[in-house]
PDB file of C-alpha atoms in Angstrom:
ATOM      1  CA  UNK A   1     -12.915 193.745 175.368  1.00 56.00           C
ATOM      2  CA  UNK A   2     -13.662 197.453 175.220  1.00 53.00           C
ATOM      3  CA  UNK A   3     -13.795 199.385 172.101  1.00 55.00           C
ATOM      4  CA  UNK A   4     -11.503 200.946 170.874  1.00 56.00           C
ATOM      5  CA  UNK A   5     -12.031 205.088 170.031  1.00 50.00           C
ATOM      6  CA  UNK A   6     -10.930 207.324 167.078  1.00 50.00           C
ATOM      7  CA  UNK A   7     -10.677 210.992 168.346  1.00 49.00           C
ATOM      8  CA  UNK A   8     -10.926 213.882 165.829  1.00 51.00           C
ATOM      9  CA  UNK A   9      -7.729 216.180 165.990  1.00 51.00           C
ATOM     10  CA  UNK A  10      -6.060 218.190 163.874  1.00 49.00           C
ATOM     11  CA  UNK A  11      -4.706 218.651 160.576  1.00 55.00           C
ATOM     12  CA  UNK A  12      -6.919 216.188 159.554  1.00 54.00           C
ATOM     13  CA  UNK A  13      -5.506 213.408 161.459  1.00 62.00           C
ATOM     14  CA  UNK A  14      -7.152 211.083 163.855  1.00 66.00           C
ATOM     15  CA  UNK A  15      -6.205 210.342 167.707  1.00 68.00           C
ATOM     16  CA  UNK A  16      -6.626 206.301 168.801  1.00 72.00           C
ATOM     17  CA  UNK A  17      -7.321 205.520 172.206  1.00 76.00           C
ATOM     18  CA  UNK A  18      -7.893 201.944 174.042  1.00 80.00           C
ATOM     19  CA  UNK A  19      -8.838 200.878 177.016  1.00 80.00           C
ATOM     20  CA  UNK A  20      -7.023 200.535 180.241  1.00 81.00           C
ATOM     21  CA  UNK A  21      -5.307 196.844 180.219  1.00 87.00           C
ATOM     22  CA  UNK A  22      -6.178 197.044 176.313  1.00 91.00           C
ATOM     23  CA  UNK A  23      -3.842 197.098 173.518  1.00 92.00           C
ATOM     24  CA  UNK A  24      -5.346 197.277 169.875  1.00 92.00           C
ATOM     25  CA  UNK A  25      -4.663 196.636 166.368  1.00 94.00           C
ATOM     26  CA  UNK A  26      -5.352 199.003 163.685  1.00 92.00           C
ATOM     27  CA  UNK A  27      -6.213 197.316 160.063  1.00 93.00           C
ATOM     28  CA  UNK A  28      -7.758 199.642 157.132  1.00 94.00           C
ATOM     29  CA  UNK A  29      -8.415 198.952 153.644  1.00 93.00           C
ATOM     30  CA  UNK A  30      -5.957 201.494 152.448  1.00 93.00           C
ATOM     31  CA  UNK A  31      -2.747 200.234 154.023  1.00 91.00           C
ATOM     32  CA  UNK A  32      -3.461 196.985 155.731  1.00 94.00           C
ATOM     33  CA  UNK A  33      -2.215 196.140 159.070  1.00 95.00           C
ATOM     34  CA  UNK A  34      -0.720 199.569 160.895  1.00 93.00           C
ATOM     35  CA  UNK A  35       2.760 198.172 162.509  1.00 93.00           C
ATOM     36  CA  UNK A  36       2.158 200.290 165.628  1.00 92.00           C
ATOM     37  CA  UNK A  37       0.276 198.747 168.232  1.00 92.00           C
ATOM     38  CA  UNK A  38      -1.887 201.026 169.994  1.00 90.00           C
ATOM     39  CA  UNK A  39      -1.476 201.056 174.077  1.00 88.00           C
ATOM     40  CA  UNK A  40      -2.684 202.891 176.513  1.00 83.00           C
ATOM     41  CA  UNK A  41      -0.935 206.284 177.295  1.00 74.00           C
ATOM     42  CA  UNK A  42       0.851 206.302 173.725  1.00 77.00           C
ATOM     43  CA  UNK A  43      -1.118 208.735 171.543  1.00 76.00           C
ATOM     44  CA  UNK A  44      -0.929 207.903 167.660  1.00 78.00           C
ATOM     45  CA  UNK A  45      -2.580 210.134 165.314  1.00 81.00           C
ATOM     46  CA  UNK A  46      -3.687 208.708 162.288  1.00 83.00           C
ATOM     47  CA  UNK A  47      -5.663 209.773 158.628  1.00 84.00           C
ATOM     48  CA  UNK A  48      -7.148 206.378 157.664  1.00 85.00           C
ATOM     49  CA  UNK A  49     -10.322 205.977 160.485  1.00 82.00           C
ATOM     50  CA  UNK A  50     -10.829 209.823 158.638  1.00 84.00           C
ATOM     51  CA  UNK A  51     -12.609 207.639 155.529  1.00 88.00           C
ATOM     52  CA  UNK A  52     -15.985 205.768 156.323  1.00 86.00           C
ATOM     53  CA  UNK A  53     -15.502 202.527 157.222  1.00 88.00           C
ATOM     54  CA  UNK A  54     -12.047 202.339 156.566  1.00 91.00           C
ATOM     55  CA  UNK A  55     -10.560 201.168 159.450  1.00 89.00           C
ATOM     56  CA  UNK A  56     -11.059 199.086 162.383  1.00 90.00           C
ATOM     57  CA  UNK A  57      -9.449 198.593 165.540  1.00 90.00           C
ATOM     58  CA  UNK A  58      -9.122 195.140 167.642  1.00 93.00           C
ATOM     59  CA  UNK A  59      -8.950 195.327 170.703  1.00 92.00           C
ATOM     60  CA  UNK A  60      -6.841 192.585 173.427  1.00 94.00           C
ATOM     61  CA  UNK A  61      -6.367 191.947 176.468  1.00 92.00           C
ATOM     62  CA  UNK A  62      -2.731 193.362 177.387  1.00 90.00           C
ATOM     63  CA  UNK A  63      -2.750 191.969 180.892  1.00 91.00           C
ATOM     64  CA  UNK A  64      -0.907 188.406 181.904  1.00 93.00           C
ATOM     65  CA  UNK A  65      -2.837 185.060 181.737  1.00 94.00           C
ATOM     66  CA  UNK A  66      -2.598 182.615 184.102  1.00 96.00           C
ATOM     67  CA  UNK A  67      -2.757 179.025 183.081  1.00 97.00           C
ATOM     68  CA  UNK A  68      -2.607 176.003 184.807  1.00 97.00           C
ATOM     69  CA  UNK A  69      -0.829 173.185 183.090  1.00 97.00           C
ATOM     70  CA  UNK A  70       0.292 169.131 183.907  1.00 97.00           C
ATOM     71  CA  UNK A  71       2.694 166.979 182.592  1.00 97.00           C
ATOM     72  CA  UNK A  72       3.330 163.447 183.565  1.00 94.00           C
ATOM     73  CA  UNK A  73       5.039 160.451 181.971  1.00 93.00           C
ATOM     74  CA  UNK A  74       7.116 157.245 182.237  1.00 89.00           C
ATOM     75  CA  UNK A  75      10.882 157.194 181.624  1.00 84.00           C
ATOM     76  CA  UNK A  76      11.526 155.332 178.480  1.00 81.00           C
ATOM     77  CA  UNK A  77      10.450 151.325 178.750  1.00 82.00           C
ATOM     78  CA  UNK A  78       9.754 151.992 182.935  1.00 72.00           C
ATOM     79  CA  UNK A  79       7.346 149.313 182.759  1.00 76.00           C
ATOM     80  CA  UNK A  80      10.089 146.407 181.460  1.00 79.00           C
ATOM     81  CA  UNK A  81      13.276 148.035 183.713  1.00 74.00           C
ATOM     82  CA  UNK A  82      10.656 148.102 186.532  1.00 74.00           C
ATOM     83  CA  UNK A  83      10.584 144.479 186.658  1.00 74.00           C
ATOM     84  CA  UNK A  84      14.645 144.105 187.377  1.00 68.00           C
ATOM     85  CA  UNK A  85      13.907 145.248 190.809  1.00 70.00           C
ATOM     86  CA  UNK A  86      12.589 143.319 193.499  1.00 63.00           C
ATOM     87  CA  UNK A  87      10.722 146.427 194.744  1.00 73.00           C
ATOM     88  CA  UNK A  88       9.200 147.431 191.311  1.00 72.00           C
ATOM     89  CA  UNK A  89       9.843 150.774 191.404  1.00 82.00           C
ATOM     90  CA  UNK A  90       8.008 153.869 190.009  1.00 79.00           C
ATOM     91  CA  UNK A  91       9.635 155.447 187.022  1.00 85.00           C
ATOM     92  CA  UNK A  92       6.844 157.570 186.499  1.00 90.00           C
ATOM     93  CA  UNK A  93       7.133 161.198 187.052  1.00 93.00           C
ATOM     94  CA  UNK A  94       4.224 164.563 187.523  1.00 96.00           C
ATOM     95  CA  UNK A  95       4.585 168.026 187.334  1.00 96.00           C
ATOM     96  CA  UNK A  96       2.237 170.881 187.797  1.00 97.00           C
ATOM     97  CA  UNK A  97       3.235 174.538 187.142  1.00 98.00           C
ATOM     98  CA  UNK A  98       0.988 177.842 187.290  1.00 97.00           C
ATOM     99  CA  UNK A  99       2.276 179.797 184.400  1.00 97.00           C
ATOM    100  CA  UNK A 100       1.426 183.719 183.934  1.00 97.00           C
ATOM    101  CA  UNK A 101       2.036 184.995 180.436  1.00 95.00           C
ATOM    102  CA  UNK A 102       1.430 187.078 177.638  1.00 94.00           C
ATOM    103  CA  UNK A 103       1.835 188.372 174.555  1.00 93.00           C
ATOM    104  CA  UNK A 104       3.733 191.648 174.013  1.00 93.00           C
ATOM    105  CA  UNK A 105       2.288 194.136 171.773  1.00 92.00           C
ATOM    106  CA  UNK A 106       4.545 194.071 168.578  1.00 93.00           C
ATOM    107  CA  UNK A 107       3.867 190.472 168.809  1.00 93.00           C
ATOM    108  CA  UNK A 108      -0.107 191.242 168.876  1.00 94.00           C
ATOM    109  CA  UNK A 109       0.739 193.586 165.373  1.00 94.00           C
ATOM    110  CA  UNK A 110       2.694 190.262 163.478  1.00 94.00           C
ATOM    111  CA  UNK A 111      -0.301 187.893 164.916  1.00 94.00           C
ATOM    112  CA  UNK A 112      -2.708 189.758 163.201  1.00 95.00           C
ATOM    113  CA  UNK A 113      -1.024 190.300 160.650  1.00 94.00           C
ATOM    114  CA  UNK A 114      -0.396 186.601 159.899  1.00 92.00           C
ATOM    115  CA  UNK A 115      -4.126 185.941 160.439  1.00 92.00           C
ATOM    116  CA  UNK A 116      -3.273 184.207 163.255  1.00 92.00           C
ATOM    117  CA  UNK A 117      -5.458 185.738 165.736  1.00 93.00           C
ATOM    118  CA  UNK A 118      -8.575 188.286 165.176  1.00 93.00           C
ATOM    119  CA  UNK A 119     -10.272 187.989 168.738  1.00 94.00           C
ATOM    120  CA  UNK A 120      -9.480 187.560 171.943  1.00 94.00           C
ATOM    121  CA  UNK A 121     -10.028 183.923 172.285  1.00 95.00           C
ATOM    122  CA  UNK A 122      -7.902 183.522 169.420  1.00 95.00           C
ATOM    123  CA  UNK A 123      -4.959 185.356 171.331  1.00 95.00           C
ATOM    124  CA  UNK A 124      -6.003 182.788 174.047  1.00 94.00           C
ATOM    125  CA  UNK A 125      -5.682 179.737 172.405  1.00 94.00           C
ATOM    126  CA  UNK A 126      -2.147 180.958 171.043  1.00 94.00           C
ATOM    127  CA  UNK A 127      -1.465 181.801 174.525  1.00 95.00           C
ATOM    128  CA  UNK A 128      -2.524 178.619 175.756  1.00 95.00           C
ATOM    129  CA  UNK A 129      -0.331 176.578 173.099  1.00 93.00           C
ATOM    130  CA  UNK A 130       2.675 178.744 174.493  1.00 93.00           C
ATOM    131  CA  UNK A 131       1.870 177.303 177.798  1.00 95.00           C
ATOM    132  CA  UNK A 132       2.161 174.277 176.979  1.00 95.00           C
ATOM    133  CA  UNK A 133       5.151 174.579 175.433  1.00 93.00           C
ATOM    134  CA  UNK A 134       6.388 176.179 178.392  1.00 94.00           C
ATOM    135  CA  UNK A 135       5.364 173.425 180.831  1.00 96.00           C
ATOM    136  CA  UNK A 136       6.732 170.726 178.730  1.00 95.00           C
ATOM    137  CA  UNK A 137      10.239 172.177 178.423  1.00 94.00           C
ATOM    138  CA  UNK A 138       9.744 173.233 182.492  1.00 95.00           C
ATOM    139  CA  UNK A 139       9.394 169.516 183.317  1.00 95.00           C
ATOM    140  CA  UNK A 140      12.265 168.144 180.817  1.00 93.00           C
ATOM    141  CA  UNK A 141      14.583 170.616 182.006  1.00 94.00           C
ATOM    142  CA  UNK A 142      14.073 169.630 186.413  1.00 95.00           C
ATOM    143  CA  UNK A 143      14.099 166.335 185.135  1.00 92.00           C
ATOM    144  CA  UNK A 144      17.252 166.657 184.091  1.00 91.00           C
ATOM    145  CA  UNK A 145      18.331 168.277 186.615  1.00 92.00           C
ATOM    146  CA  UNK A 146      17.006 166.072 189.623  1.00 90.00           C
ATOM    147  CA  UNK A 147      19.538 163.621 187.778  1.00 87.00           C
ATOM    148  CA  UNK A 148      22.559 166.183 187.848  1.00 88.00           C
ATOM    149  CA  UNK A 149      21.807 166.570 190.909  1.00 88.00           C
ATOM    150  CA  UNK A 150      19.643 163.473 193.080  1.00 84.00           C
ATOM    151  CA  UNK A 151      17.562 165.277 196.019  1.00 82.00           C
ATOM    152  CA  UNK A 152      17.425 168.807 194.415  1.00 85.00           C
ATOM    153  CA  UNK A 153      14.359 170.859 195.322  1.00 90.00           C
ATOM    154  CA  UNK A 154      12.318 171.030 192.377  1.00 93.00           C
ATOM    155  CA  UNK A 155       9.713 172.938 193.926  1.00 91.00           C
ATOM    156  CA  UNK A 156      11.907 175.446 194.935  1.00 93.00           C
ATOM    157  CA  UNK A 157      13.706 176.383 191.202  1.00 95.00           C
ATOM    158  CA  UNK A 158      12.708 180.349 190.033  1.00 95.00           C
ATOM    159  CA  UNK A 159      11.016 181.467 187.728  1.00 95.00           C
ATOM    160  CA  UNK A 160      14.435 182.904 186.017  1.00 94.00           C
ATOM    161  CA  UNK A 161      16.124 179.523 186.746  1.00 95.00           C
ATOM    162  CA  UNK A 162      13.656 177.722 184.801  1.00 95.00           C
ATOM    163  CA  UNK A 163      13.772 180.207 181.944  1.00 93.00           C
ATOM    164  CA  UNK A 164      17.569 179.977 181.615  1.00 92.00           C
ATOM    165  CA  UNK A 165      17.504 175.811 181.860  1.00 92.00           C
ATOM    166  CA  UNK A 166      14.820 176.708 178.814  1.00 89.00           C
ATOM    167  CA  UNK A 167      17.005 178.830 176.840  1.00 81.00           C
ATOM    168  CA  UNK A 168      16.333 179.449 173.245  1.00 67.00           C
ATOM    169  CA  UNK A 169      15.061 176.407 172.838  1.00 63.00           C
ATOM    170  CA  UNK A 170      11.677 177.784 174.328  1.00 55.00           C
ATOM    171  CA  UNK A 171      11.310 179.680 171.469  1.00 63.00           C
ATOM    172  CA  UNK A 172       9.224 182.130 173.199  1.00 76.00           C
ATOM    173  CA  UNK A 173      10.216 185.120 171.031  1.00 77.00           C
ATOM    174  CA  UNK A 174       7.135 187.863 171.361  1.00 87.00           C
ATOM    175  CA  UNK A 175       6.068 185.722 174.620  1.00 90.00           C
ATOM    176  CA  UNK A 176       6.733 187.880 177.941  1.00 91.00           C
ATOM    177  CA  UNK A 177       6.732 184.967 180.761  1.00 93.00           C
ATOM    178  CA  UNK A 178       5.974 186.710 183.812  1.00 94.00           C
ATOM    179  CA  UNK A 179       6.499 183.285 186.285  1.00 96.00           C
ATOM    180  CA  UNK A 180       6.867 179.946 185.974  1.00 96.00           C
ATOM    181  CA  UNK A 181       5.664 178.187 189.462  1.00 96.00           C
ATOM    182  CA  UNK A 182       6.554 174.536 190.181  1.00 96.00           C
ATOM    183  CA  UNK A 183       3.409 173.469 191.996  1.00 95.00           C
ATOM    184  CA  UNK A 184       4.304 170.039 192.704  1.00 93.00           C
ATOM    185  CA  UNK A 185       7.192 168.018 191.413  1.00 93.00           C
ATOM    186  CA  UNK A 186       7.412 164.440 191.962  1.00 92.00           C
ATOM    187  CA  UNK A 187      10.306 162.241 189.741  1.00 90.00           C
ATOM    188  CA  UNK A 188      11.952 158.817 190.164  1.00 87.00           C
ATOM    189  CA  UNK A 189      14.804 158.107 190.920  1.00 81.00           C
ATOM    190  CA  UNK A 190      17.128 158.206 187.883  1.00 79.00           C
ATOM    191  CA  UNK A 191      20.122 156.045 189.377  1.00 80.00           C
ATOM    192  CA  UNK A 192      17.910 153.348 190.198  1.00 82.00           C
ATOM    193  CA  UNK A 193      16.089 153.555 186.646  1.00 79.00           C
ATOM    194  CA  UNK A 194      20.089 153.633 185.056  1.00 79.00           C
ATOM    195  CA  UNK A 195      20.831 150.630 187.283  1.00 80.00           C
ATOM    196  CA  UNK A 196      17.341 148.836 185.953  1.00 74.00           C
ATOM    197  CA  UNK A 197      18.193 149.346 182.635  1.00 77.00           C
ATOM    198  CA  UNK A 198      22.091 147.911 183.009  1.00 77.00           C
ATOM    199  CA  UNK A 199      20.686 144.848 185.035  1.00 72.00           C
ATOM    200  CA  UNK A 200      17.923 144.356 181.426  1.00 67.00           C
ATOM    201  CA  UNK A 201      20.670 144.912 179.022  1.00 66.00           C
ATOM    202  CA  UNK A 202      22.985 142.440 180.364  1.00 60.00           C
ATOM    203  CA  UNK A 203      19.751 140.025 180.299  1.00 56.00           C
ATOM    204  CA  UNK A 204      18.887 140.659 177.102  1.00 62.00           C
ATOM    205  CA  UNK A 205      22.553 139.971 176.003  1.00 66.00           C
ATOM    206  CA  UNK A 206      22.686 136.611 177.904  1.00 63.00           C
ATOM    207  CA  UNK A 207      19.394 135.617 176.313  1.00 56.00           C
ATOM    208  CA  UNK A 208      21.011 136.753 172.901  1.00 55.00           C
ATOM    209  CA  UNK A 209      23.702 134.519 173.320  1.00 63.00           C
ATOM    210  CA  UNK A 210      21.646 131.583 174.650  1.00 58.00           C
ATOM    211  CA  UNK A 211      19.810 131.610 170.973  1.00 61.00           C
ATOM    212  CA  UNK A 212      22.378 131.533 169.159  1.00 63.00           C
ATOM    213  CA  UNK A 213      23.709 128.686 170.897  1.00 63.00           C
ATOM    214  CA  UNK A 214      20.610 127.290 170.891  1.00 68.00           C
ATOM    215  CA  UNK A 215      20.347 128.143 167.046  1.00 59.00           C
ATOM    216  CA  UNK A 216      23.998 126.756 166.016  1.00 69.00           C
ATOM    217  CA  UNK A 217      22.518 123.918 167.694  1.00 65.00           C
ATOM    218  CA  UNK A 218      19.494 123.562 165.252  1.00 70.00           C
ATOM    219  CA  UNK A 219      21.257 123.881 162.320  1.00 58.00           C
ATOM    220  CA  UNK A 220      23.995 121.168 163.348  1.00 60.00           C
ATOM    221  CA  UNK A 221      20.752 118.878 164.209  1.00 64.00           C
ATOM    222  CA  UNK A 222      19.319 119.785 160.706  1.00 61.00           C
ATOM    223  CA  UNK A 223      22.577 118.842 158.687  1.00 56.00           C
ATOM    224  CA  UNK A 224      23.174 115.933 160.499  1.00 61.00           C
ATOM    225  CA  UNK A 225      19.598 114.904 159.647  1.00 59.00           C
ATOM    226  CA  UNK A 226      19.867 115.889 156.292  1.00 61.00           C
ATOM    227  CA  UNK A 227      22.779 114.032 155.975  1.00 65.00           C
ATOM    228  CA  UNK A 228      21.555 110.676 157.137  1.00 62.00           C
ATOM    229  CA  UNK A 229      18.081 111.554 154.452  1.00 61.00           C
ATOM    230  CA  UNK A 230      21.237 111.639 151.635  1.00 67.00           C
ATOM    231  CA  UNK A 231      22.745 108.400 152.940  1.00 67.00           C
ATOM    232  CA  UNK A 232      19.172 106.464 153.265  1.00 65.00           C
ATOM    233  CA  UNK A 233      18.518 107.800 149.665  1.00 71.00           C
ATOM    234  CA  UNK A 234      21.863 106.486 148.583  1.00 69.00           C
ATOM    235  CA  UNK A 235      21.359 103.283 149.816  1.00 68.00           C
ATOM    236  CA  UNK A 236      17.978 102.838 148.204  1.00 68.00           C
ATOM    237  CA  UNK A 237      19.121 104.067 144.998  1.00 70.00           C
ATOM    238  CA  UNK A 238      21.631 101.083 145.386  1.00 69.00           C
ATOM    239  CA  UNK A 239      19.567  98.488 146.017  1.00 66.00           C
ATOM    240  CA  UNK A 240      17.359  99.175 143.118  1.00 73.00           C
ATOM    241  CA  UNK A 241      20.060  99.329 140.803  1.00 72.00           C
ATOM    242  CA  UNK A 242      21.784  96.364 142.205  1.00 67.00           C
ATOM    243  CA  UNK A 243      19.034  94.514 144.052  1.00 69.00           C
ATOM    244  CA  UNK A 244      21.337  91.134 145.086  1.00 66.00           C
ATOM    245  CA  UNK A 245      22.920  93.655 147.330  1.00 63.00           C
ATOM    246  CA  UNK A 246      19.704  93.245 149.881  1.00 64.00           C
ATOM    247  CA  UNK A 247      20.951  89.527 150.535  1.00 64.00           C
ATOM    248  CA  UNK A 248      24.566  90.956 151.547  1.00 61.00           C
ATOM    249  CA  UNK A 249      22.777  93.847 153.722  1.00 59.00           C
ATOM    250  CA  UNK A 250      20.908  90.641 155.381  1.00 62.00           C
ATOM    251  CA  UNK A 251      23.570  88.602 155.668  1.00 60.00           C
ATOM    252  CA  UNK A 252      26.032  90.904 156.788  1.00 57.00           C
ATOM    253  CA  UNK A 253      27.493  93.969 159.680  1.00 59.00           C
ATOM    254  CA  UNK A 254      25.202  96.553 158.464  1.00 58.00           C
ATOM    255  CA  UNK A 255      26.941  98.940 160.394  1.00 61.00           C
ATOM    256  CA  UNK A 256      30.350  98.369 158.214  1.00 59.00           C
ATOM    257  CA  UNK A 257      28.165  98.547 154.977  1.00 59.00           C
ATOM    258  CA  UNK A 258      26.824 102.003 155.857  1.00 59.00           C
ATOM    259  CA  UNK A 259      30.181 102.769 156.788  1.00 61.00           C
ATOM    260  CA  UNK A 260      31.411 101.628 153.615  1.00 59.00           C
ATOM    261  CA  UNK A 261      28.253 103.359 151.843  1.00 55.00           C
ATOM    262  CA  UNK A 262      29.240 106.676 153.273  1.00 59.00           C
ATOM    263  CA  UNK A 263      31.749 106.820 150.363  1.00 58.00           C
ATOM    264  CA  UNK A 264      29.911 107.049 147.921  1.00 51.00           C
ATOM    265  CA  UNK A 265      29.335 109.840 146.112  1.00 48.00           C
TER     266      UNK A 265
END
């Protein structure tokens, strides 16, 4: 960026100019961060650059930047809901938006500040987060509404459409968005993905119900097994407390013995 320059006037006071396309940031030792920013054409006459090495002035970029940004996905579980049609449809869904931006100058004054930025590529990479931001909300917003409304032209949404679809939730306070450009959208189709998802659910259901029937079915085979392991113990407990009863299980219906043995408690 260019430098920044402190002009001598009068009264002992001190004129600070930038550079075209600038906007700067005056911090001294005396008073901290000045709340002012300093832009081109607005004249500001301060006392503190009067002191050696007192102040200093940074210097950023106050045009737009232009960023290029993606985002792509899968509806939720498009893989498993793909499967329910015979086609296998893509749930999948791309975006790609050239966003201009930047940051206006009272926001540039509470950056630094915050010791959030003290260069220019810092003010880019805080620029570049806002992006995405931007794109992500862009994308969940025509997503939303290609399903209010199947067959919309993405493509051809404004930059002040997108913005109020955004809303506050954008949070783009101190962030001037100059345009929003959908590039290329490309999303499934939503009704097909709800229909997907109804046709799973109702599987899943069926196979619910299927184990527990197959479950209830278990357990009645385990306490009828269980039972029979009680009656078998019963009987040999019997015999070895009454052994002569092994010539009358020989010698007669088993079948009405057991019977009879299932009384016993």
């Amino acid at each position: 960026m260019g430098a920044a320059m402190a002009v001598r006037g009068i009264k002992g006071a001190v004129m600070m100019i930038v550079g075209t396309d600038e906007c700067g940031v005056m911090i001294s030792k005396t008073g901290g961060v000045y709340p002012e920013p300093i832009e081109k054409g607005h004249f500001i006459w301060r006392w503190e650059p009067l002191l050696p090495s007192n102040a200093k002035i940074l210097t950023f970029s106050a045009r737009s930047e232009e960023y290029r940004k993606s985002v792509q996905g899968s509806l939720p579980s498009a893989d498993i809901y793909s499967l329910q049609i015979q086609q296998g449809p893509d749930f999948s869904y791309h975006f790609d938006f050239d966003i201009a931006l930047q940051a206006e100058p009272p926001e540039l004054v509470s950056l630094v500040a915050s010791g959030r930025i003290q260069a220019q590529d810092d003010l880019g990479g805080y620029l570049e987060q806002a992006a995405d931001r931007i794109a992500a909300l862009s994308a969940r917003f025509l997503m939303a509404e290609a399903e209010r409304e199947p067959g919309a032209v993405l493509a051809a949404y404004s930059t002040e459409q997108i913005l109020a679809g955004i809303g506050r939730e954008g949070d783009l306070a101190g962030i001037a968005v100059r345009s929003i450009t959908v590039r290329q959208a490309r999303v499934p189709d939503v009704a097909l993905y709800l229909k997907a998802k109804e046709s799973f659910d109702g599987f899943q259901q069926q196979v619910g119900t299927e184990l527990s029937s197959l479950a209830r079915k278990q357990a009645e085979s385990i306490v009828s097994d269980n039972r029979a392991v009680n009656k078998l113990t019963k009987i040999g407990e019997t015999l070895k407390k009454y052994p002569e009863l092994a010539d009358v299980l020989k010698n007669s219906d088993t079948t009405a013995v057991l019977k009879a043995l299932d009384t016993l408690q």
